[in-house]
Amino acid sequence: MSRGQAWITYRDDALVTIHAHGDIDVTSAALLREVAFEAVTHPGGQGVAVDLSAVTFIDSVGVAALVTAFKTARAAGLPFTVAAASPSATRLLRMTGLAGLWGFAPDDPPSAPNGPLTALTPVG
């Protein structure tokens, strides 16, 4: 298992992207929650995208951290989406029903992390 990591990048169009890497589980979910809070509260941020393309494993605690990020973004009136997801993350998000909620249909993969992420729409 690889230790989970998370960090943020900012784009000129005010999109804030959370990048997660490795295992997102009970030992690393707190870091993901902290990074997500920073992303949502970033001054001038117009939307939050999550890049899960480098996630090797995600458990229920990791999913709960993503749900917390979603709820925080929603409370701030910001769009939230998953921009890219690894096969294991995609599978779990589809099984939980969160894939459709966070920007990709159950039968479509999320877009590449360097693809057009500006077409975010508020959810809920």
Short mmCIF file of C-alpha atoms in Angstrom, two decimals:
data_model
loop_
_atom_site.label_atom_id
_atom_site.label_comp_id
_atom_site.label_asym_id
_atom_site.label_seq_id
_atom_site.Cartn_x
_atom_site.Cartn_y
_atom_site.Cartn_z
CA MET A 1 0.00 0.00 0.00
CA SER A 2 1.21 3.50 -0.75
CA ARG A 3 0.66 6.35 1.63
CA GLY A 4 -2.03 8.73 0.47
CA GLN A 5 -1.15 12.26 -0.51
CA ALA A 6 -3.24 15.25 -1.53
CA TRP A 7 -2.44 18.71 -2.82
CA ILE A 8 -4.05 21.60 -4.69
CA THR A 9 -3.37 23.38 -7.97
CA TYR A 10 -4.97 26.62 -9.08
CA ARG A 11 -5.82 27.63 -12.64
CA ASP A 12 -6.14 31.09 -14.12
CA ASP A 13 -9.87 30.55 -14.62
CA ALA A 14 -10.22 30.13 -10.83
CA LEU A 15 -10.73 26.36 -10.95
CA VAL A 16 -9.23 24.74 -7.88
CA THR A 17 -8.12 21.14 -8.42
CA ILE A 18 -7.54 18.68 -5.60
CA HIS A 19 -5.06 15.97 -6.59
CA ALA A 20 -5.10 12.74 -4.60
CA HIS A 21 -2.42 10.07 -4.91
CA GLY A 22 -1.94 6.60 -3.45
CA ASP A 23 -4.23 5.00 -0.89
CA ILE A 24 -7.04 7.16 0.45
CA ASP A 25 -8.01 5.38 3.64
CA VAL A 26 -8.30 5.85 7.39
CA THR A 27 -4.66 7.01 7.62
CA SER A 28 -4.82 9.63 4.86
CA ALA A 29 -8.46 10.76 4.70
CA ALA A 30 -7.85 13.56 7.23
CA LEU A 31 -5.28 15.09 4.89
CA LEU A 32 -7.77 14.91 2.01
CA ARG A 33 -10.40 16.65 4.16
CA GLU A 34 -7.91 19.41 5.09
CA VAL A 35 -6.88 19.95 1.48
CA ALA A 36 -10.52 19.96 0.37
CA PHE A 37 -11.39 22.59 2.98
CA GLU A 38 -8.50 24.74 1.75
CA ALA A 39 -9.67 24.30 -1.86
CA VAL A 40 -13.26 25.28 -1.09
CA THR A 41 -12.28 28.31 0.97
CA HIS A 42 -9.65 29.59 -1.50
CA PRO A 43 -10.44 33.24 -2.25
CA GLY A 44 -11.71 33.68 -5.79
CA GLY A 45 -12.23 29.98 -6.39
CA GLN A 46 -15.06 29.39 -8.86
CA GLY A 47 -15.22 25.60 -8.77
CA VAL A 48 -13.58 22.51 -7.32
CA ALA A 49 -12.44 19.51 -9.33
CA VAL A 50 -10.97 16.35 -7.82
CA ASP A 51 -8.34 14.37 -9.70
CA LEU A 52 -8.38 10.76 -8.47
CA SER A 53 -6.42 9.39 -11.44
CA ALA A 54 -3.44 8.41 -9.25
CA VAL A 55 -5.50 6.84 -6.45
CA THR A 56 -4.59 3.18 -6.04
CA PHE A 57 -7.13 2.39 -3.31
CA ILE A 58 -10.01 4.21 -1.65
CA ASP A 59 -12.10 2.93 1.23
CA SER A 60 -15.28 4.15 2.90
CA VAL A 61 -13.37 6.69 5.01
CA GLY A 62 -11.86 8.11 1.82
CA VAL A 63 -15.30 8.30 0.22
CA ALA A 64 -16.59 10.05 3.34
CA ALA A 65 -13.79 12.63 2.97
CA LEU A 66 -14.92 13.25 -0.63
CA VAL A 67 -18.54 13.59 0.47
CA THR A 68 -17.44 16.12 3.10
CA ALA A 69 -15.58 18.07 0.39
CA PHE A 70 -18.67 17.98 -1.82
CA LYS A 71 -20.93 19.21 0.98
CA THR A 72 -18.49 21.99 1.89
CA ALA A 73 -18.27 23.12 -1.75
CA ARG A 74 -22.05 22.97 -2.09
CA ALA A 75 -22.53 25.05 1.07
CA ALA A 76 -20.15 27.64 -0.41
CA GLY A 77 -22.14 27.65 -3.67
CA LEU A 78 -19.26 26.17 -5.67
CA PRO A 79 -19.52 23.54 -8.39
CA PHE A 80 -17.84 20.24 -7.50
CA THR A 81 -16.85 17.42 -9.83
CA VAL A 82 -14.50 14.49 -10.16
CA ALA A 83 -12.27 15.39 -13.10
CA ALA A 84 -10.51 12.04 -13.43
CA ALA A 85 -10.51 8.77 -11.54
CA SER A 86 -8.44 5.62 -11.53
CA PRO A 87 -10.25 2.37 -12.38
CA SER A 88 -10.52 1.40 -8.70
CA ALA A 89 -11.84 4.83 -7.68
CA THR A 90 -14.25 4.87 -10.63
CA ARG A 91 -15.59 1.45 -9.65
CA LEU A 92 -16.24 2.52 -6.07
CA LEU A 93 -17.85 5.83 -7.08
CA ARG A 94 -20.13 3.97 -9.48
CA MET A 95 -21.07 1.39 -6.84
CA THR A 96 -21.98 4.12 -4.37
CA GLY A 97 -23.91 6.18 -6.92
CA LEU A 98 -21.59 9.15 -6.51
CA ALA A 99 -20.21 8.94 -10.06
CA GLY A 100 -23.30 10.49 -11.60
CA LEU A 101 -23.59 13.06 -8.86
CA TRP A 102 -20.03 14.23 -9.35
CA GLY A 103 -19.95 14.76 -13.07
CA PHE A 104 -19.68 11.51 -14.97
CA ALA A 105 -22.34 9.12 -16.05
CA PRO A 106 -22.32 5.53 -14.78
CA ASP A 107 -21.17 4.25 -18.16
CA ASP A 108 -18.69 7.05 -19.06
CA PRO A 109 -15.22 7.58 -17.65
CA PRO A 110 -14.43 10.99 -16.18
CA SER A 111 -12.46 13.35 -18.41
CA ALA A 112 -8.69 13.48 -18.31
CA PRO A 113 -7.24 15.70 -15.60
CA ASN A 114 -5.74 18.03 -18.19
CA GLY A 115 -8.95 18.15 -20.22
CA PRO A 116 -11.60 20.85 -20.22
CA LEU A 117 -12.56 21.25 -16.60
CA THR A 118 -14.23 24.63 -16.88
CA ALA A 119 -17.69 23.31 -17.76
CA LEU A 120 -18.62 22.69 -14.15
CA THR A 121 -22.18 23.08 -13.07
CA PRO A 122 -23.43 23.28 -9.50
CA VAL A 123 -24.84 20.02 -8.17
CA GLY A 124 -27.92 19.91 -5.96
#
